[in-house]
């Protein structure tokens, strides 16, 4: 089941990142470059670094110049995240390219890779919520609340994992078909962001 691979790779990536817990440490992807695991690890590494960038930028005492630099880094990270999601979808399109969809086949609300994207974020939420349940400097009330939230997150991961496995099985059997819409982010494109193209015309 693909969800089992995903969760294993995501948990390993998060653990690897927190060896240094440094947003500037370069990724050391342990998987072969042509494997789905390589893409999953890369995807989660981007998510993990961005998770911590989002923490840093919310520091009320951050220097405004540093905040702007971080904001632009987060924008680039979002674009990289989207690109990797599309690479993952390309993997599944290739894997199931010979599958003939049934005449009754239906379309899912999201592609497999975008569902896997949510699974990657869930892995991060679970990791950090677990930390909150065991903080020495937190109140018992805080830890109790976080423990309940952790239970819900674990249930979410179980349900989402099952849904992803069922979706890919349905695609494999021809009961569902894949239709990938390439993400068209406009704010990073100087041809589409009016602030950017108006600057160019001056």
PDB file of C-alpha atoms in Angstrom:
ATOM      1  CA  UNK A   1       0.000   0.000   0.000  1.00  0.00           C
ATOM      2  CA  UNK A   2       1.405   3.381  -1.053  1.00  0.00           C
ATOM      3  CA  UNK A   3       0.245   5.124   2.121  1.00  0.00           C
ATOM      4  CA  UNK A   4       2.469   2.860   4.212  1.00  0.00           C
ATOM      5  CA  UNK A   5       5.491   3.851   2.085  1.00  0.00           C
ATOM      6  CA  UNK A   6       4.506   7.499   2.369  1.00  0.00           C
ATOM      7  CA  UNK A   7       4.135   7.494   6.134  1.00  0.00           C
ATOM      8  CA  UNK A   8       7.404   5.609   6.621  1.00  0.00           C
ATOM      9  CA  UNK A   9       9.333   7.996   4.369  1.00  0.00           C
ATOM     10  CA  UNK A  10       7.714  11.089   5.892  1.00  0.00           C
ATOM     11  CA  UNK A  11       8.473   9.994   9.450  1.00  0.00           C
ATOM     12  CA  UNK A  12      12.086   9.248   8.504  1.00  0.00           C
ATOM     13  CA  UNK A  13      12.484  12.620   6.806  1.00  0.00           C
ATOM     14  CA  UNK A  14      11.095  14.531   9.778  1.00  0.00           C
ATOM     15  CA  UNK A  15      13.380  12.611  12.124  1.00  0.00           C
ATOM     16  CA  UNK A  16      16.378  13.285   9.848  1.00  0.00           C
ATOM     17  CA  UNK A  17      15.621  17.015   9.723  1.00  0.00           C
ATOM     18  CA  UNK A  18      15.404  17.306  13.497  1.00  0.00           C
ATOM     19  CA  UNK A  19      18.898  15.881  13.942  1.00  0.00           C
ATOM     20  CA  UNK A  20      20.063  19.449  13.299  1.00  0.00           C
ATOM     21  CA  UNK A  21      16.716  21.306  13.337  1.00  0.00           C
ATOM     22  CA  UNK A  22      18.231  23.908  11.024  1.00  0.00           C
ATOM     23  CA  UNK A  23      16.360  25.367   8.037  1.00  0.00           C
ATOM     24  CA  UNK A  24      19.642  25.983   6.206  1.00  0.00           C
ATOM     25  CA  UNK A  25      20.951  22.407   6.327  1.00  0.00           C
ATOM     26  CA  UNK A  26      21.054  20.848   2.858  1.00  0.00           C
ATOM     27  CA  UNK A  27      18.873  17.839   2.143  1.00  0.00           C
ATOM     28  CA  UNK A  28      20.611  14.445   2.033  1.00  0.00           C
ATOM     29  CA  UNK A  29      18.045  12.289   0.265  1.00  0.00           C
ATOM     30  CA  UNK A  30      18.844   8.611   0.982  1.00  0.00           C
ATOM     31  CA  UNK A  31      16.697   7.154  -1.813  1.00  0.00           C
ATOM     32  CA  UNK A  32      17.529   6.461  -5.488  1.00  0.00           C
ATOM     33  CA  UNK A  33      16.762   9.490  -7.626  1.00  0.00           C
ATOM     34  CA  UNK A  34      14.429   7.595  -9.951  1.00  0.00           C
ATOM     35  CA  UNK A  35      12.269   6.188  -7.129  1.00  0.00           C
ATOM     36  CA  UNK A  36       8.943   7.351  -5.737  1.00  0.00           C
ATOM     37  CA  UNK A  37      10.555   7.338  -2.289  1.00  0.00           C
ATOM     38  CA  UNK A  38      13.018   9.996  -3.482  1.00  0.00           C
ATOM     39  CA  UNK A  39      10.136  12.287  -4.444  1.00  0.00           C
ATOM     40  CA  UNK A  40       8.274  11.597  -1.195  1.00  0.00           C
ATOM     41  CA  UNK A  41      11.356  12.403   0.894  1.00  0.00           C
ATOM     42  CA  UNK A  42      12.008  15.577  -1.114  1.00  0.00           C
ATOM     43  CA  UNK A  43       8.375  16.632  -0.739  1.00  0.00           C
ATOM     44  CA  UNK A  44       8.385  16.174   3.019  1.00  0.00           C
ATOM     45  CA  UNK A  45      11.772  17.868   3.425  1.00  0.00           C
ATOM     46  CA  UNK A  46      10.401  20.960   1.687  1.00  0.00           C
ATOM     47  CA  UNK A  47       7.331  20.840   3.938  1.00  0.00           C
ATOM     48  CA  UNK A  48       9.425  20.405   7.072  1.00  0.00           C
ATOM     49  CA  UNK A  49      11.761  23.303   6.310  1.00  0.00           C
ATOM     50  CA  UNK A  50       8.800  25.497   5.419  1.00  0.00           C
ATOM     51  CA  UNK A  51       7.025  24.506   8.646  1.00  0.00           C
ATOM     52  CA  UNK A  52       9.956  25.963  10.592  1.00  0.00           C
ATOM     53  CA  UNK A  53      10.277  29.015   8.342  1.00  0.00           C
ATOM     54  CA  UNK A  54       6.632  29.765   9.120  1.00  0.00           C
ATOM     55  CA  UNK A  55       7.482  29.551  12.837  1.00  0.00           C
ATOM     56  CA  UNK A  56      10.439  31.903  12.462  1.00  0.00           C
ATOM     57  CA  UNK A  57       8.566  34.546  10.488  1.00  0.00           C
ATOM     58  CA  UNK A  58       5.903  34.750  13.214  1.00  0.00           C
ATOM     59  CA  UNK A  59       8.440  35.955  15.769  1.00  0.00           C
ATOM     60  CA  UNK A  60       6.992  39.350  16.827  1.00  0.00           C
ATOM     61  CA  UNK A  61      10.524  40.698  17.276  1.00  0.00           C
ATOM     62  CA  UNK A  62      11.793  39.717  13.834  1.00  0.00           C
ATOM     63  CA  UNK A  63      13.602  42.397  11.867  1.00  0.00           C
ATOM     64  CA  UNK A  64      11.321  43.588   9.006  1.00  0.00           C
ATOM     65  CA  UNK A  65      14.102  43.146   6.447  1.00  0.00           C
ATOM     66  CA  UNK A  66      14.676  39.579   7.632  1.00  0.00           C
ATOM     67  CA  UNK A  67      10.917  38.955   7.522  1.00  0.00           C
ATOM     68  CA  UNK A  68      10.751  40.076   3.892  1.00  0.00           C
ATOM     69  CA  UNK A  69      13.656  37.809   2.991  1.00  0.00           C
ATOM     70  CA  UNK A  70      11.900  34.897   4.718  1.00  0.00           C
ATOM     71  CA  UNK A  71       8.594  35.675   2.989  1.00  0.00           C
ATOM     72  CA  UNK A  72      10.263  35.461  -0.403  1.00  0.00           C
ATOM     73  CA  UNK A  73      11.966  32.224   0.616  1.00  0.00           C
ATOM     74  CA  UNK A  74       8.583  30.798   1.646  1.00  0.00           C
ATOM     75  CA  UNK A  75       7.147  31.832  -1.734  1.00  0.00           C
ATOM     76  CA  UNK A  76       9.940  29.927  -3.501  1.00  0.00           C
ATOM     77  CA  UNK A  77       9.356  26.967  -1.212  1.00  0.00           C
ATOM     78  CA  UNK A  78       5.661  26.919  -2.091  1.00  0.00           C
ATOM     79  CA  UNK A  79       6.545  26.805  -5.777  1.00  0.00           C
ATOM     80  CA  UNK A  80       9.031  23.971  -5.199  1.00  0.00           C
ATOM     81  CA  UNK A  81       6.394  22.098  -3.187  1.00  0.00           C
ATOM     82  CA  UNK A  82       3.908  22.415  -6.033  1.00  0.00           C
ATOM     83  CA  UNK A  83       6.492  21.249  -8.569  1.00  0.00           C
ATOM     84  CA  UNK A  84       7.279  18.113  -6.551  1.00  0.00           C
ATOM     85  CA  UNK A  85       3.577  17.297  -6.115  1.00  0.00           C
ATOM     86  CA  UNK A  86       3.256  17.396  -9.899  1.00  0.00           C
ATOM     87  CA  UNK A  87       6.309  15.133 -10.269  1.00  0.00           C
ATOM     88  CA  UNK A  88       4.588  12.637  -7.957  1.00  0.00           C
ATOM     89  CA  UNK A  89       1.440  12.793 -10.069  1.00  0.00           C
ATOM     90  CA  UNK A  90       3.597  12.248 -13.163  1.00  0.00           C
ATOM     91  CA  UNK A  91       4.878   9.065 -11.506  1.00  0.00           C
ATOM     92  CA  UNK A  92       1.340   7.743 -11.094  1.00  0.00           C
ATOM     93  CA  UNK A  93       0.320   8.829 -14.597  1.00  0.00           C
ATOM     94  CA  UNK A  94       3.234   6.823 -15.944  1.00  0.00           C
ATOM     95  CA  UNK A  95       2.467   3.833 -13.716  1.00  0.00           C
ATOM     96  CA  UNK A  96      -1.160   3.636 -14.832  1.00  0.00           C
ATOM     97  CA  UNK A  97      -0.809   4.859 -18.426  1.00  0.00           C
ATOM     98  CA  UNK A  98      -1.876   1.469 -19.842  1.00  0.00           C
ATOM     99  CA  UNK A  99      -4.893   1.147 -17.560  1.00  0.00           C
ATOM    100  CA  UNK A 100      -8.180   1.371 -19.432  1.00  0.00           C
ATOM    101  CA  UNK A 101     -10.803   3.260 -17.508  1.00  0.00           C
ATOM    102  CA  UNK A 102     -14.270   1.744 -17.411  1.00  0.00           C
ATOM    103  CA  UNK A 103     -17.129   3.625 -19.047  1.00  0.00           C
ATOM    104  CA  UNK A 104     -18.514   4.142 -15.550  1.00  0.00           C
ATOM    105  CA  UNK A 105     -15.207   5.483 -14.157  1.00  0.00           C
ATOM    106  CA  UNK A 106     -15.451   8.679 -12.166  1.00  0.00           C
ATOM    107  CA  UNK A 107     -13.075  11.512 -11.349  1.00  0.00           C
ATOM    108  CA  UNK A 108     -11.785  12.141  -7.848  1.00  0.00           C
ATOM    109  CA  UNK A 109     -11.887  15.615  -6.293  1.00  0.00           C
ATOM    110  CA  UNK A 110      -8.091  15.702  -6.114  1.00  0.00           C
ATOM    111  CA  UNK A 111      -5.214  13.830  -7.683  1.00  0.00           C
ATOM    112  CA  UNK A 112      -3.289  11.160  -5.731  1.00  0.00           C
ATOM    113  CA  UNK A 113      -0.301  13.446  -5.227  1.00  0.00           C
ATOM    114  CA  UNK A 114      -2.345  16.268  -3.723  1.00  0.00           C
ATOM    115  CA  UNK A 115      -3.854  13.788  -1.276  1.00  0.00           C
ATOM    116  CA  UNK A 116      -0.318  12.628  -0.460  1.00  0.00           C
ATOM    117  CA  UNK A 117       0.613  16.291   0.044  1.00  0.00           C
ATOM    118  CA  UNK A 118      -1.964  16.434   2.850  1.00  0.00           C
ATOM    119  CA  UNK A 119      -0.519  13.231   4.312  1.00  0.00           C
ATOM    120  CA  UNK A 120       2.916  14.853   4.448  1.00  0.00           C
ATOM    121  CA  UNK A 121       1.545  17.853   6.353  1.00  0.00           C
ATOM    122  CA  UNK A 122      -0.307  15.507   8.714  1.00  0.00           C
ATOM    123  CA  UNK A 123       2.963  13.752   9.542  1.00  0.00           C
ATOM    124  CA  UNK A 124       4.413  17.113  10.587  1.00  0.00           C
ATOM    125  CA  UNK A 125       1.366  17.990  12.682  1.00  0.00           C
ATOM    126  CA  UNK A 126       1.561  14.618  14.444  1.00  0.00           C
ATOM    127  CA  UNK A 127       5.283  14.994  15.148  1.00  0.00           C
ATOM    128  CA  UNK A 128       4.961  18.467  16.623  1.00  0.00           C
ATOM    129  CA  UNK A 129       1.726  17.795  18.486  1.00  0.00           C
ATOM    130  CA  UNK A 130       3.385  14.791  20.136  1.00  0.00           C
ATOM    131  CA  UNK A 131       6.125  17.117  21.385  1.00  0.00           C
ATOM    132  CA  UNK A 132       3.470  19.360  22.925  1.00  0.00           C
ATOM    133  CA  UNK A 133       2.002  16.428  24.878  1.00  0.00           C
ATOM    134  CA  UNK A 134       5.328  15.900  26.650  1.00  0.00           C
ATOM    135  CA  UNK A 135       6.688  19.399  27.218  1.00  0.00           C
ATOM    136  CA  UNK A 136       8.290  19.823  30.635  1.00  0.00           C
ATOM    137  CA  UNK A 137       7.440  23.525  30.750  1.00  0.00           C
ATOM    138  CA  UNK A 138       3.770  23.077  29.784  1.00  0.00           C
ATOM    139  CA  UNK A 139       0.792  22.803  32.112  1.00  0.00           C
ATOM    140  CA  UNK A 140      -1.093  19.550  32.515  1.00  0.00           C
ATOM    141  CA  UNK A 141      -4.101  21.234  30.925  1.00  0.00           C
ATOM    142  CA  UNK A 142      -2.054  22.145  27.865  1.00  0.00           C
ATOM    143  CA  UNK A 143      -0.685  18.614  27.557  1.00  0.00           C
ATOM    144  CA  UNK A 144      -4.157  17.122  27.959  1.00  0.00           C
ATOM    145  CA  UNK A 145      -5.602  19.340  25.221  1.00  0.00           C
ATOM    146  CA  UNK A 146      -2.730  18.486  22.891  1.00  0.00           C
ATOM    147  CA  UNK A 147      -3.106  14.792  23.647  1.00  0.00           C
ATOM    148  CA  UNK A 148      -6.719  14.928  22.497  1.00  0.00           C
ATOM    149  CA  UNK A 149      -5.683  16.791  19.352  1.00  0.00           C
ATOM    150  CA  UNK A 150      -3.005  14.182  18.707  1.00  0.00           C
ATOM    151  CA  UNK A 151      -5.606  11.420  18.875  1.00  0.00           C
ATOM    152  CA  UNK A 152      -7.661  13.212  16.228  1.00  0.00           C
ATOM    153  CA  UNK A 153      -4.607  13.748  14.002  1.00  0.00           C
ATOM    154  CA  UNK A 154      -3.723  10.046  14.205  1.00  0.00           C
ATOM    155  CA  UNK A 155      -7.281   9.158  13.222  1.00  0.00           C
ATOM    156  CA  UNK A 156      -7.061  11.603  10.324  1.00  0.00           C
ATOM    157  CA  UNK A 157      -3.860   9.939   9.115  1.00  0.00           C
ATOM    158  CA  UNK A 158      -5.478   6.508   9.310  1.00  0.00           C
ATOM    159  CA  UNK A 159      -8.515   7.661   7.343  1.00  0.00           C
ATOM    160  CA  UNK A 160      -6.535   9.631   4.754  1.00  0.00           C
ATOM    161  CA  UNK A 161      -4.104   6.740   4.275  1.00  0.00           C
ATOM    162  CA  UNK A 162      -7.007   4.398   3.597  1.00  0.00           C
ATOM    163  CA  UNK A 163      -8.594   6.877   1.184  1.00  0.00           C
ATOM    164  CA  UNK A 164      -5.339   7.251  -0.782  1.00  0.00           C
ATOM    165  CA  UNK A 165      -4.896   3.478  -1.034  1.00  0.00           C
ATOM    166  CA  UNK A 166      -8.490   3.062  -2.189  1.00  0.00           C
ATOM    167  CA  UNK A 167      -8.120   5.847  -4.765  1.00  0.00           C
ATOM    168  CA  UNK A 168      -5.005   4.311  -6.312  1.00  0.00           C
ATOM    169  CA  UNK A 169      -6.616   0.877  -6.279  1.00  0.00           C
ATOM    170  CA  UNK A 170      -9.663   2.313  -8.050  1.00  0.00           C
ATOM    171  CA  UNK A 171      -7.406   3.941 -10.659  1.00  0.00           C
ATOM    172  CA  UNK A 172      -5.556   0.651 -11.139  1.00  0.00           C
ATOM    173  CA  UNK A 173      -8.862  -1.201 -11.630  1.00  0.00           C
ATOM    174  CA  UNK A 174     -10.297   1.427 -13.965  1.00  0.00           C
ATOM    175  CA  UNK A 175     -13.015   2.566 -11.568  1.00  0.00           C
ATOM    176  CA  UNK A 176     -11.455   6.020 -11.260  1.00  0.00           C
ATOM    177  CA  UNK A 177      -9.380   7.976 -13.741  1.00  0.00           C
ATOM    178  CA  UNK A 178      -6.671  10.542 -13.228  1.00  0.00           C
ATOM    179  CA  UNK A 179      -6.953  14.047 -14.569  1.00  0.00           C
ATOM    180  CA  UNK A 180      -4.138  16.357 -13.526  1.00  0.00           C
ATOM    181  CA  UNK A 181      -4.536  20.107 -13.646  1.00  0.00           C
ATOM    182  CA  UNK A 182      -1.166  21.814 -13.559  1.00  0.00           C
ATOM    183  CA  UNK A 183      -1.078  24.407 -10.806  1.00  0.00           C
ATOM    184  CA  UNK A 184      -1.002  27.912 -12.199  1.00  0.00           C
ATOM    185  CA  UNK A 185       0.470  30.048  -9.458  1.00  0.00           C
ATOM    186  CA  UNK A 186       0.260  33.652 -10.549  1.00  0.00           C
ATOM    187  CA  UNK A 187       2.044  35.606  -7.840  1.00  0.00           C
ATOM    188  CA  UNK A 188       5.491  34.250  -8.765  1.00  0.00           C
ATOM    189  CA  UNK A 189       5.076  34.888 -12.496  1.00  0.00           C
ATOM    190  CA  UNK A 190       6.127  38.387 -13.646  1.00  0.00           C
ATOM    191  CA  UNK A 191       3.798  37.990 -16.630  1.00  0.00           C
ATOM    192  CA  UNK A 192       0.738  37.400 -14.413  1.00  0.00           C
ATOM    193  CA  UNK A 193       1.331  39.376 -11.210  1.00  0.00           C
ATOM    194  CA  UNK A 194       0.151  42.955 -11.959  1.00  0.00           C
ATOM    195  CA  UNK A 195       2.538  44.470  -9.414  1.00  0.00           C
ATOM    196  CA  UNK A 196       5.461  42.857 -11.229  1.00  0.00           C
ATOM    197  CA  UNK A 197       4.439  43.480 -14.839  1.00  0.00           C
ATOM    198  CA  UNK A 198       3.433  47.072 -14.139  1.00  0.00           C
ATOM    199  CA  UNK A 199       6.924  47.645 -12.710  1.00  0.00           C
ATOM    200  CA  UNK A 200       8.453  46.243 -15.901  1.00  0.00           C
ATOM    201  CA  UNK A 201       6.455  48.609 -18.102  1.00  0.00           C
ATOM    202  CA  UNK A 202       7.713  51.735 -16.334  1.00  0.00           C
TER     203      UNK A 202
END
